[in-house]
Coordinates of C-alpha atoms and ligand atoms in Angstrom, one line a residue:
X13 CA 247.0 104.0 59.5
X14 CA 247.3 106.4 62.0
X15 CA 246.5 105.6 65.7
X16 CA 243.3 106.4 67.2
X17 CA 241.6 109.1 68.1
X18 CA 239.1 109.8 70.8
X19 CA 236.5 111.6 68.5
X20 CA 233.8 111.8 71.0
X21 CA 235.6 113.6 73.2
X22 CA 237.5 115.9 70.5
X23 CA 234.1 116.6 69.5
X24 CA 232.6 117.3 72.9
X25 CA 235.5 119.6 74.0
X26 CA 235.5 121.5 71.5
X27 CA 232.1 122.2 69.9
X28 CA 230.7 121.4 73.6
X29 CA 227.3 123.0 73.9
X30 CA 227.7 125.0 70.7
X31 CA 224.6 126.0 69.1
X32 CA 224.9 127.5 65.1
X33 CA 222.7 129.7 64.1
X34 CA 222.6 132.1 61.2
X35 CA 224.6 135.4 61.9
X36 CA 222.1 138.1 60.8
X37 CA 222.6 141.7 61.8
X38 CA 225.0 141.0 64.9
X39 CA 222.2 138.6 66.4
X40 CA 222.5 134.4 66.0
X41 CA 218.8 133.0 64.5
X42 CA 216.7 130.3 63.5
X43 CA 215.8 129.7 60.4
X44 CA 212.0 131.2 60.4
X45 CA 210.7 127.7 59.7
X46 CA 213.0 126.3 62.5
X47 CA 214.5 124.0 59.7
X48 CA 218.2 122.8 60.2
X49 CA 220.6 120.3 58.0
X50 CA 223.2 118.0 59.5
X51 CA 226.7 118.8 59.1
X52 CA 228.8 115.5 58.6
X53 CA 232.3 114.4 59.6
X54 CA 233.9 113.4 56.2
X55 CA 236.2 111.1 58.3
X56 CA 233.8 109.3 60.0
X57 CA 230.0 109.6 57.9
X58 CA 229.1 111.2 62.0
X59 CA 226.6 114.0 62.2
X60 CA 229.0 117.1 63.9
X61 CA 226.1 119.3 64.3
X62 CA 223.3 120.7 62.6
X63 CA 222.5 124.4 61.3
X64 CA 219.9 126.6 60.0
X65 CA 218.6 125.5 56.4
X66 CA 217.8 129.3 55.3
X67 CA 215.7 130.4 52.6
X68 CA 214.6 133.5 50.5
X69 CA 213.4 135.4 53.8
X70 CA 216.2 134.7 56.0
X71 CA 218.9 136.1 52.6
X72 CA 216.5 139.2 52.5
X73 CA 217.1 139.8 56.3
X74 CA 220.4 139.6 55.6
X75 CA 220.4 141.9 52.9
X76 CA 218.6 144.6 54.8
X77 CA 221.1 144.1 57.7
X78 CA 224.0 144.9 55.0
X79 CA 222.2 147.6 53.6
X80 CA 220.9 149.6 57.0
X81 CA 225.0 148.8 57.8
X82 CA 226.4 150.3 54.8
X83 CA 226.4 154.2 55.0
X84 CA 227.5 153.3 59.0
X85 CA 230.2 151.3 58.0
X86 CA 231.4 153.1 54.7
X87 CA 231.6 156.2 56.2
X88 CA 233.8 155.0 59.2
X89 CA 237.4 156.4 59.2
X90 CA 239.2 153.6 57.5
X91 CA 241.5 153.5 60.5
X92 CA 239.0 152.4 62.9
X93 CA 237.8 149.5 60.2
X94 CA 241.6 149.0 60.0
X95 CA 241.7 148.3 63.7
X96 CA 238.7 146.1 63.8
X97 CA 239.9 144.0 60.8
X98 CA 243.4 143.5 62.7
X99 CA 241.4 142.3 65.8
X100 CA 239.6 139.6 64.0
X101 CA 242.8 138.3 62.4
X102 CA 244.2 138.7 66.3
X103 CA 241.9 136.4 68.1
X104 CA 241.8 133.7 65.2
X105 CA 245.2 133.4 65.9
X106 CA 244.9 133.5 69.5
X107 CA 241.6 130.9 69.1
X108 CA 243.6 129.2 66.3
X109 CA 243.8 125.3 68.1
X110 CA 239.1 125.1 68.1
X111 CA 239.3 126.7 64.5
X112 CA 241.6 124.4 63.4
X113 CA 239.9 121.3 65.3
X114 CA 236.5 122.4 63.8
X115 CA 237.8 122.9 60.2
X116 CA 239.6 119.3 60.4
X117 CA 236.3 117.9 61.7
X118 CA 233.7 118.8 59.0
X119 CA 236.3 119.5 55.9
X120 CA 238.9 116.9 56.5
X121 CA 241.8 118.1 55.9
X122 CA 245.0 117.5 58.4
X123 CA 245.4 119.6 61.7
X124 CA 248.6 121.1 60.6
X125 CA 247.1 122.0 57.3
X126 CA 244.0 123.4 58.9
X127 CA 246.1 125.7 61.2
X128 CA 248.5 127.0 58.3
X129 CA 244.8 127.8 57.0
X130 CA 243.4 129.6 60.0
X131 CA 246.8 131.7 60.2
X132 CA 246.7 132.3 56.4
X133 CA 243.1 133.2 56.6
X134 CA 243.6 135.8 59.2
X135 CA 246.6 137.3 57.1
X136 CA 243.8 139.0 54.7
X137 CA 242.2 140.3 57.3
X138 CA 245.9 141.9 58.7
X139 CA 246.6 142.6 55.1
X140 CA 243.6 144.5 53.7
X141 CA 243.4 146.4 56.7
X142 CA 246.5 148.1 55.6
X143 CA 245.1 148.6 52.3
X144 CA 242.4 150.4 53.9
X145 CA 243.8 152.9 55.0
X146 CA 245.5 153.5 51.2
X147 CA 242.7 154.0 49.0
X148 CA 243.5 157.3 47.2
X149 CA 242.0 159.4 45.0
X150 CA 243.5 161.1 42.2
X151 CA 243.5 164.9 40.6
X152 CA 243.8 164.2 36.8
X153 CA 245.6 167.1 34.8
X154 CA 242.9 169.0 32.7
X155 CA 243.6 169.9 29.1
X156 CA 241.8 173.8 30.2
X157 CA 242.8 176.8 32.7
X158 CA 239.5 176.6 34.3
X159 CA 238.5 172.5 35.1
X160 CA 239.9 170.1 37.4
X161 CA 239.5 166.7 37.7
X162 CA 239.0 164.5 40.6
X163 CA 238.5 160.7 41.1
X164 CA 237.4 159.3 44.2
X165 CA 236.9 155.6 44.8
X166 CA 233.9 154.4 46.7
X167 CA 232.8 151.2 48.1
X168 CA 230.7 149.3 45.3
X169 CA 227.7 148.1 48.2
X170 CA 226.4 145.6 49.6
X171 CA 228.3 142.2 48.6
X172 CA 227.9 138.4 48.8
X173 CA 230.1 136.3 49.1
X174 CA 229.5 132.6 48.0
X175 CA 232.4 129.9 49.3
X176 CA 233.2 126.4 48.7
X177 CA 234.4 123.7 51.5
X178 CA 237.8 123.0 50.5
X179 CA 239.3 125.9 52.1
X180 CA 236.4 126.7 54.4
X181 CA 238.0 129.7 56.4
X182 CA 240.7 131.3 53.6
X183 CA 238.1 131.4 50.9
X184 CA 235.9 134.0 53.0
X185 CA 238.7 136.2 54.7
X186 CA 239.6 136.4 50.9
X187 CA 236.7 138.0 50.0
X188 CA 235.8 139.6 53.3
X189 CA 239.1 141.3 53.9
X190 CA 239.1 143.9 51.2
X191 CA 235.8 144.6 50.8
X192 CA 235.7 145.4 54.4
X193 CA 238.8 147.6 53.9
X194 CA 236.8 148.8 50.8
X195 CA 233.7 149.9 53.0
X196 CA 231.6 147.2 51.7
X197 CA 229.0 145.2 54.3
X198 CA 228.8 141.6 53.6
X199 CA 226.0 138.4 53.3
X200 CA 228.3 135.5 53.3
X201 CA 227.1 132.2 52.3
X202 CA 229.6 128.9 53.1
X203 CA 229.3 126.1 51.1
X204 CA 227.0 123.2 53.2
X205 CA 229.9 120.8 53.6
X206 CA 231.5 123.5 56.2
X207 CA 229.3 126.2 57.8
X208 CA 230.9 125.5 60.9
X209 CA 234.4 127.5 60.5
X210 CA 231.9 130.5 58.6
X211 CA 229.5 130.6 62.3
X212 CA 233.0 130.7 64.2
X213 CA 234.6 133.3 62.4
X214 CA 231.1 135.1 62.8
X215 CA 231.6 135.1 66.1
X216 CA 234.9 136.6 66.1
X217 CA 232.9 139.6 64.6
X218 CA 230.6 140.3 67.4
X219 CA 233.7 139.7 70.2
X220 CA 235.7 142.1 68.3
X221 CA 233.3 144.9 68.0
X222 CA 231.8 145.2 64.6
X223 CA 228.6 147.0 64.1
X224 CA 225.7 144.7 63.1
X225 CA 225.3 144.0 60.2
X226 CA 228.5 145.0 58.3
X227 CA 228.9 140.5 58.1
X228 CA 225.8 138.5 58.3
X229 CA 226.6 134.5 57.7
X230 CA 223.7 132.6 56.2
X231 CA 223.5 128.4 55.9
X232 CA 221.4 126.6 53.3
X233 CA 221.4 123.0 51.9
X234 CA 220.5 124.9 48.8
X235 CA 221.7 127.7 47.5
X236 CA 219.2 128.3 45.0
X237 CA 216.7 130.4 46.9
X238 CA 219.7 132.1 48.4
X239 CA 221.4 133.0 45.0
X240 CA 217.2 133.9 43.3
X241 CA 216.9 136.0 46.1
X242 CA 220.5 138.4 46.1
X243 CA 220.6 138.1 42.3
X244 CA 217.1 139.9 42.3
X245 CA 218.2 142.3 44.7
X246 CA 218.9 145.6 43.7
X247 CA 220.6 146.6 46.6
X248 CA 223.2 143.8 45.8
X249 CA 226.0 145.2 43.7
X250 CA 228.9 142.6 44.1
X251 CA 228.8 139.1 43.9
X252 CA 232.3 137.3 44.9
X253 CA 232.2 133.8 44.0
X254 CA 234.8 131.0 44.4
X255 CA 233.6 127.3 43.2
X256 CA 233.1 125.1 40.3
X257 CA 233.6 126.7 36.9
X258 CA 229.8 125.1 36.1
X259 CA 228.2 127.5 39.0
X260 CA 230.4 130.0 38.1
X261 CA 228.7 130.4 34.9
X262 CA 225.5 129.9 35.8
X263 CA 225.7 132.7 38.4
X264 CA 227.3 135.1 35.5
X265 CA 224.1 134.5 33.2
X266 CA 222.1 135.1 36.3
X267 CA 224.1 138.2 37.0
X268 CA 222.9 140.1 33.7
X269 CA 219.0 141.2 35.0
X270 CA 220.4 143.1 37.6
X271 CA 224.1 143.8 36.5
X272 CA 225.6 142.8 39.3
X273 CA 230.0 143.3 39.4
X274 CA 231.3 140.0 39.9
X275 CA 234.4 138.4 40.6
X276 CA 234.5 134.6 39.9
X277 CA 237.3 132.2 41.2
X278 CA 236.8 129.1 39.6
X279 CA 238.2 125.4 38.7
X280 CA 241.6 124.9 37.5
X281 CA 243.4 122.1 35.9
X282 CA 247.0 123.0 36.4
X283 CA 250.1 122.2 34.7
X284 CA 253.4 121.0 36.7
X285 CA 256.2 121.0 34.2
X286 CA 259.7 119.2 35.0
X287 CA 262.4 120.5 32.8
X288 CA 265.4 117.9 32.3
X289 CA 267.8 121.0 34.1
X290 CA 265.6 121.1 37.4
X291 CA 266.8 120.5 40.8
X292 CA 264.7 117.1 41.4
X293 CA 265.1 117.4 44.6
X294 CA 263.0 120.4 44.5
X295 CA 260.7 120.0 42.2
X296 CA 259.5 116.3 44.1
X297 CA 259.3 118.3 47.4
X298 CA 257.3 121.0 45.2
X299 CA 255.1 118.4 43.5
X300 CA 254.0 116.3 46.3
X301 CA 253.0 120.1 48.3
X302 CA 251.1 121.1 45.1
X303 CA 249.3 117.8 44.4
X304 CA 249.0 116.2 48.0
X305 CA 247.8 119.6 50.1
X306 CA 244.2 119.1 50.9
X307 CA 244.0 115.3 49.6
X308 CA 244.1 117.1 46.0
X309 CA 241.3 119.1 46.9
X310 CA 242.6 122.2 45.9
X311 CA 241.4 124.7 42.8
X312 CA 245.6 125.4 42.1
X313 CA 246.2 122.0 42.8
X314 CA 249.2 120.1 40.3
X315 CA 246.6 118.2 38.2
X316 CA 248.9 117.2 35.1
X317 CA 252.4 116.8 36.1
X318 CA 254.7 116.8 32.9
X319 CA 258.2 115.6 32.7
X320 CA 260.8 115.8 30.5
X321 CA 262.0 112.1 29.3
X322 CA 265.2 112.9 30.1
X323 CA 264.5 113.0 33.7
X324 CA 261.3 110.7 34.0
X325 CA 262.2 107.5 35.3
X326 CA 264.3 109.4 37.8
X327 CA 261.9 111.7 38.9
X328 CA 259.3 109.0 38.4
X329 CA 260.9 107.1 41.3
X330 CA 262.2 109.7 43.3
X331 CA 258.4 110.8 43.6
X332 CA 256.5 107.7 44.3
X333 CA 259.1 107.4 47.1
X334 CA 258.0 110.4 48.5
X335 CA 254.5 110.1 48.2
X336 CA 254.8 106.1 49.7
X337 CA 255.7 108.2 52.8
X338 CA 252.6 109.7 53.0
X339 CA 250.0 108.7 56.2
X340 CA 246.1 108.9 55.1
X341 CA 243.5 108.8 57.9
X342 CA 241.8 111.1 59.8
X343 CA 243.3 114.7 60.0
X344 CA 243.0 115.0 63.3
X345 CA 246.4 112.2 64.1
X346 CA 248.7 114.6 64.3
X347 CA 251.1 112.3 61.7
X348 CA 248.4 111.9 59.2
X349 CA 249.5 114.4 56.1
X350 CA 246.4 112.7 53.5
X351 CA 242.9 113.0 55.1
X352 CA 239.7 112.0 53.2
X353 CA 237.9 113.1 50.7
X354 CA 234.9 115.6 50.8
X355 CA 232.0 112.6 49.8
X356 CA 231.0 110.1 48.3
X357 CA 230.8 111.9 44.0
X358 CA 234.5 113.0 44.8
X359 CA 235.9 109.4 45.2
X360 CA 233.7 108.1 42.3
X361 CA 235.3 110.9 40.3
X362 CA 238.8 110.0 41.6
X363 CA 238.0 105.8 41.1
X364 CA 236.8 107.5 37.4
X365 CA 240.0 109.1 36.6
X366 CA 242.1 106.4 37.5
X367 CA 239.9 103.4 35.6
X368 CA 240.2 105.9 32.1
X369 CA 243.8 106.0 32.9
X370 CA 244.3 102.7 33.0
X371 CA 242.3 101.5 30.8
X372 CA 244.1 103.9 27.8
X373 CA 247.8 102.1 29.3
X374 CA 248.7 104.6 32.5
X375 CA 250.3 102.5 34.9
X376 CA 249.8 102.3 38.2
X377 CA 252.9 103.3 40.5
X378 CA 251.3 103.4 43.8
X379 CA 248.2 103.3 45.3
X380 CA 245.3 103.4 42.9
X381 CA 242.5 102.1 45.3
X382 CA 239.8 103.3 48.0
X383 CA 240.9 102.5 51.3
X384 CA 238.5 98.9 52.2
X385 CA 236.4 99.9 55.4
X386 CA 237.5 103.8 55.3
X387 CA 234.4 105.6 53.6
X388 CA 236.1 108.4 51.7
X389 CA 239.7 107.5 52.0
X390 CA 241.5 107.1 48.6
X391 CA 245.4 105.6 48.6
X392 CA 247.6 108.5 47.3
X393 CA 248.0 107.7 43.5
X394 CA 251.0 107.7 41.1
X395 CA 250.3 107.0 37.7
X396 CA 252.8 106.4 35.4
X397 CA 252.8 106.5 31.7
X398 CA 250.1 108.9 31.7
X399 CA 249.1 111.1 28.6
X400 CA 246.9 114.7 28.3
X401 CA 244.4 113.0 26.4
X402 CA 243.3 111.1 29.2
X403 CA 240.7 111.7 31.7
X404 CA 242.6 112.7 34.4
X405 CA 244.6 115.2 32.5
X406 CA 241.5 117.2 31.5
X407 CA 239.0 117.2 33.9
X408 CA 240.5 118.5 37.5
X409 CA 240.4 115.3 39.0
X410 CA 240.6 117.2 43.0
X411 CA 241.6 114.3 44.4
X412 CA 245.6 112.5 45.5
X413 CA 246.0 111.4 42.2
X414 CA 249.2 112.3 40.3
X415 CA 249.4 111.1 36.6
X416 CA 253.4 111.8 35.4
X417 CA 253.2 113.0 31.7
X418 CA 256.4 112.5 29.7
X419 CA 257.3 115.3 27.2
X420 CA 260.0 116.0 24.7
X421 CA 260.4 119.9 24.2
X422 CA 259.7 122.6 25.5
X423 CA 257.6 124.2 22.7
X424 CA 255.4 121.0 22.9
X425 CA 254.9 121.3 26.6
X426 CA 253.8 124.8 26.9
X427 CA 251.1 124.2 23.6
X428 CA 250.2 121.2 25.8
X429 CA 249.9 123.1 29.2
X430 CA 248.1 125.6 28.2
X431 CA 245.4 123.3 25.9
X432 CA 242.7 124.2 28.5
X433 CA 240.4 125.7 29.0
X434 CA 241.3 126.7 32.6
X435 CA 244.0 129.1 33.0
X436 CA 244.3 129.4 37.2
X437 CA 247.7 127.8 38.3
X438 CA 251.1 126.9 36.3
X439 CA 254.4 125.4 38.2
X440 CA 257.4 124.6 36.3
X441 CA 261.0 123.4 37.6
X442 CA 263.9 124.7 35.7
X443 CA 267.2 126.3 36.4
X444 CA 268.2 128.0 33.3
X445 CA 267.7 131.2 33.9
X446 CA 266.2 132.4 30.3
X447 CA 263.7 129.5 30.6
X448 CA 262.6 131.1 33.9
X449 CA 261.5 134.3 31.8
X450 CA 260.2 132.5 28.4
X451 CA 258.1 130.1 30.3
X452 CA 256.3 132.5 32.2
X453 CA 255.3 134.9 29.5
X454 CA 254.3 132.0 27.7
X455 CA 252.0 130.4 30.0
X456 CA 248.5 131.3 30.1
X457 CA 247.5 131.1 33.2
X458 CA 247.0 134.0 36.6
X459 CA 249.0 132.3 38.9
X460 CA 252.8 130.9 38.4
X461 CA 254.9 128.8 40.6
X462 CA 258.4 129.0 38.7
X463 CA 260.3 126.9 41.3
X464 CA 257.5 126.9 43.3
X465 CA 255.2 124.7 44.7
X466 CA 253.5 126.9 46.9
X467 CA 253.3 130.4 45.7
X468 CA 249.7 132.0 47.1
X469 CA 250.0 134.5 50.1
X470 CA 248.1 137.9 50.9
X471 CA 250.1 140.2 49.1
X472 CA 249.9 138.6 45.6
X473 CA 246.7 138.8 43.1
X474 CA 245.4 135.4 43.1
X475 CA 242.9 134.3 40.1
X476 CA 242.7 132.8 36.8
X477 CA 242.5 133.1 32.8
X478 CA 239.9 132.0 30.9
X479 CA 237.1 130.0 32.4
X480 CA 239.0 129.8 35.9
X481 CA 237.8 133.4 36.7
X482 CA 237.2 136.9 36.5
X483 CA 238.9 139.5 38.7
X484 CA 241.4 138.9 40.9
X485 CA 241.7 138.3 44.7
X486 CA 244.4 139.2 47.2
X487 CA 247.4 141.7 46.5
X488 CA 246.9 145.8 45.8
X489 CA 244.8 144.9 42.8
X490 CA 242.3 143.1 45.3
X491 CA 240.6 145.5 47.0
X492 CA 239.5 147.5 43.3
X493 CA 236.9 144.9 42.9
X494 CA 234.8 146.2 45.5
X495 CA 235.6 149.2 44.8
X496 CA 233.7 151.9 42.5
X497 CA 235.5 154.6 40.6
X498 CA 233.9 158.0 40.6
X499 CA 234.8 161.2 38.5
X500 CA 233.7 164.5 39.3
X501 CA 234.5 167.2 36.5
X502 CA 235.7 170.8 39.0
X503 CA 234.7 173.5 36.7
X504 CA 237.0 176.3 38.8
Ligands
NAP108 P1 230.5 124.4 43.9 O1 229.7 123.2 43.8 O2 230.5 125.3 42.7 O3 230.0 125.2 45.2 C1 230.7 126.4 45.6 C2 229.7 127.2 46.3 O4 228.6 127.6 45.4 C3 229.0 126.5 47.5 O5 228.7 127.4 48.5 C4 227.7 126.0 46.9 O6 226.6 125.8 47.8 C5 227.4 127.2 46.0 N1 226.4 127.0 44.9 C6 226.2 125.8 44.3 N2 225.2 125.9 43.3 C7 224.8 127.2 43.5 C8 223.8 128.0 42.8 N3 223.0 127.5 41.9 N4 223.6 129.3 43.2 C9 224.4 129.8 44.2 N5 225.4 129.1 44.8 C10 225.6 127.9 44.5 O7 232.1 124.1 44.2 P2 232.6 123.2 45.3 O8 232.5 121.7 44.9 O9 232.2 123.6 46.6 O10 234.2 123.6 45.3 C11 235.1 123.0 44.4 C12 235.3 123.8 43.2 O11 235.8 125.1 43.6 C13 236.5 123.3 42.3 O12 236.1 123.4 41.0 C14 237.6 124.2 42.7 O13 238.6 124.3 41.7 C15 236.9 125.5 42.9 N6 237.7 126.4 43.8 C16 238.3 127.5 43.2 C17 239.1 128.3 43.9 C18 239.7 129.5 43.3 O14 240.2 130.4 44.0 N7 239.8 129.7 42.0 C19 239.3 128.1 45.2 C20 238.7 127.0 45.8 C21 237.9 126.1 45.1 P3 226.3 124.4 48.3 O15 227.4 124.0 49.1 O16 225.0 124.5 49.1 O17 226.1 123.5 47.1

């Protein structure tokens, strides 16, 4: 265990006085009932601070603050947008050390993760604002002397943005970048675990100059009078959601009354294949990243690692080396690279998984256990012996558990990989060269790491097949979902 920590005073210095309110047309507020909910440490089970518990009438005000903004903010040149955009991303970098703090405290996750986070965060807000300033039109050739034809693209509205807790900063900048660039104004609404890092970054708004209203924040402990309320809302045209494939769902039925666009980032259950020709070396570093990063808590996260027998016992070992290396305890020890998990259902999903696995003959290679007196700590787990029937192999388990699947061919592999119904992240390790290229076209999924462990950044489209998503996020395809195409017919 790591050593310890002066909480109090971490806490103290940095959230100090700090009150959080909701972020609603450039002004901080209380909920109208003055109702707030605590925000825990996940480390510790201690209350952080507390925050507005919206409901129906605090969403509306947000959604009239979005919509007075809109015609203000889509009709700014996009190069001043562009230059506001680039100086949020500025001071979160310059402010990166509290954002990073805060984010360890309520979500978790260790420091050094949380400040790749905040400067990963901030790139989609660098990112898009060059996009802004690149949203053409076209002039279509007409098939007669006297017509032309012209598209425009337009900013699709008003949109809300819906976030979970495991990436508490990223998952909004991802949404928020381009369809700011797009001209869109924005009701964002963090997931309950982590408001915090969503009422900083609002604040970073208001220093940097944004009118009000183009990003209004709102906190709930339930998002169901939230979601009623912007899913009745005419004035709503774009929902971007990232969370649990179940939600997801749910919100696309809901969508229908009011035919909302929506993009949808949802769960994954990924596929990390070891060929018996990959550099080991590589593919354990790129493993443990994929599967450890965020205790497991992440949506592109290696959930079924697959190796080829030739290689197993080798890799097998090399691996549960590695991972035996790894520190758990609070994220804020500066060697700690494991921190807890989000609550209480996540490690009686991750105790779940394991029991299944064992109890159908999985071995366990290390770990395996909660960690006695440490709340949501779970030992990183290897499992050995593992098969994709079990448990652990189909549901995503988001927790440090790593079952190691043996496999024969490569034909058998890719049927087994892509027996999901999830389709968001694939990895595989391989160094012949026409494997590379087969492997790829073959698997079904948005987002491949061939040789790579780590492969999301700004510039790529990030999203999933099948019931991991709809639309896309990040990269030049990114900014279209917020955007509307519009064609006028010139007659000349
Ligand atoms: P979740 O339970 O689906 O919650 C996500 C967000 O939806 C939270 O803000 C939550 O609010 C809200 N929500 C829940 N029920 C809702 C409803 N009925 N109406 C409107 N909003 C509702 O997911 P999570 O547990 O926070 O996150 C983990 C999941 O997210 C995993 O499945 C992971 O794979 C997925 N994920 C996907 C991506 C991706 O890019 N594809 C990225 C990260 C995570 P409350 O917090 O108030 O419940």
């Amino acid at each position: 265990m790591a050593a310890t920590l002066n909480l109090e005073q971490i806490v103290d210095q940095t959230l100090g006085e700090a009150e959080y309110k909701l972020f609603i047309n450039g002004e901080w507020q209380a909920a109208n009932n003055g109702k707030t909910f605590a925000v825990d440490n996940p480390a510790t089970g201690d209350i952080l601070r507390y925050v507005p518990d919206a409901g129906a009438d605090e969403t509306r005000a947000a959604i009239d603050a979005a919509a007075a903004a809109l015609p203000i903010w889509a009709a700014m040149p996009a190069i001043t947008r562009s230059d506001l955009m680039r100086k949020v991303a500025a001071l979160m970098l310059e402010r990166r050390e509290r954002l990073a703090t805060i984010m360890t405290l309520e979500q978790g996750k260790p420091i050094s993760e949380a400040r790749g986070e905040i400067a990963y965060a901030a790139s989609f807000l660098t990112w898009f604002a060059g996009e802004a300033e690149r949203v053409y039109g076209e002039m279509i050739p007409a098939s007669v002397p006297n017509k032309r034809l012209w598209l425009l693209r337009q900013p699709v509205g008003v949109a809300v943005m819906i976030t979970p807790w495991n990436f508490p900063t990223a998952m909004l900048t991802r949404k928020l970048g381009p369809a700011l660039a797009a001209g869109c104004t924005c009701v964002c609404k963090p997931a309950e675990q982590t408001p915090l890092s969503a009422l900083e970054l609002g604040k970073l708004f208001i220093e940097a100059g944004f009118p009000p209203g183009v990003v209004n924040i709102v906190t709930t402990s339930n998002p169901i009078p939230f979601s009623d309320t912007v899913f009745a809302d005419e004035r709503v045209r774009k929902i971007s959601f990232t969370g649990s494939t179940e939600v997801g769902q749910m919100l696309i039925a809901k969508s229908a009354a009011t035919v909302k666009r929506m993009s949808m980032e949802l769960g994954g259950n990924a596929p990390f294949i070891v060929f018996d020709d990959a550099d080991l070396g590589a593919a354990v570093k790129g493993a443990v990243a994929s599967k450890f990063r965020n205790a497991g808590q992440t949506c592109v996260c290696a959930n079924r690692i697959f190796v080829q027998r030739g290689v197993y016992d080798q890799f097998a070992e090399a691996f549960t080396a590695e991972v035996g290396k790894m520190k758990v305890g609070n994220g804020l020890a500066p060697d700690v690279s494991v921190g807890p998990l989000i609550d209480q259902p996540a490690r009686v999903k991750v105790e779940r998984h394991i029991s299944d696995a064992t109890a159908h003959g999985a071995a366990v290679a290390l770990g395996g256990q909660a960690i006695a007196q440490m709340g949501n700590f779970w030992q990183p787990t290897v499992l050995t012996g593992a098969s994709a029937l079990m448990l652990v192999a189909r549901e995503e388990t988001f927790g440090p558990v790593a079952p190691l699947i043996p496999f024969d061919s490569e034909d058998e592999v890719i049927a087994t990989a892509n027996d999901t119904q999830y389709g968001l992240a694939a990895y595989y390790y391989t160094r012949d060269f026409s494997r590379v290229i087969r492997v790829a076209e073959r698997l079904e999924y948005g987002i491949i790491g061939a040789n790579d462990g780590l492969p999301s950044t700004a510039q790529a489209p990030f999203g999933g097949f099948k019931h991991s998503g709809l639309g896309r996020e990040g990269g030049s395809v990114g900014i279209h979902e917020y955007l509307e195409v519009k064609y006028v017919s010139l007659g000349i």
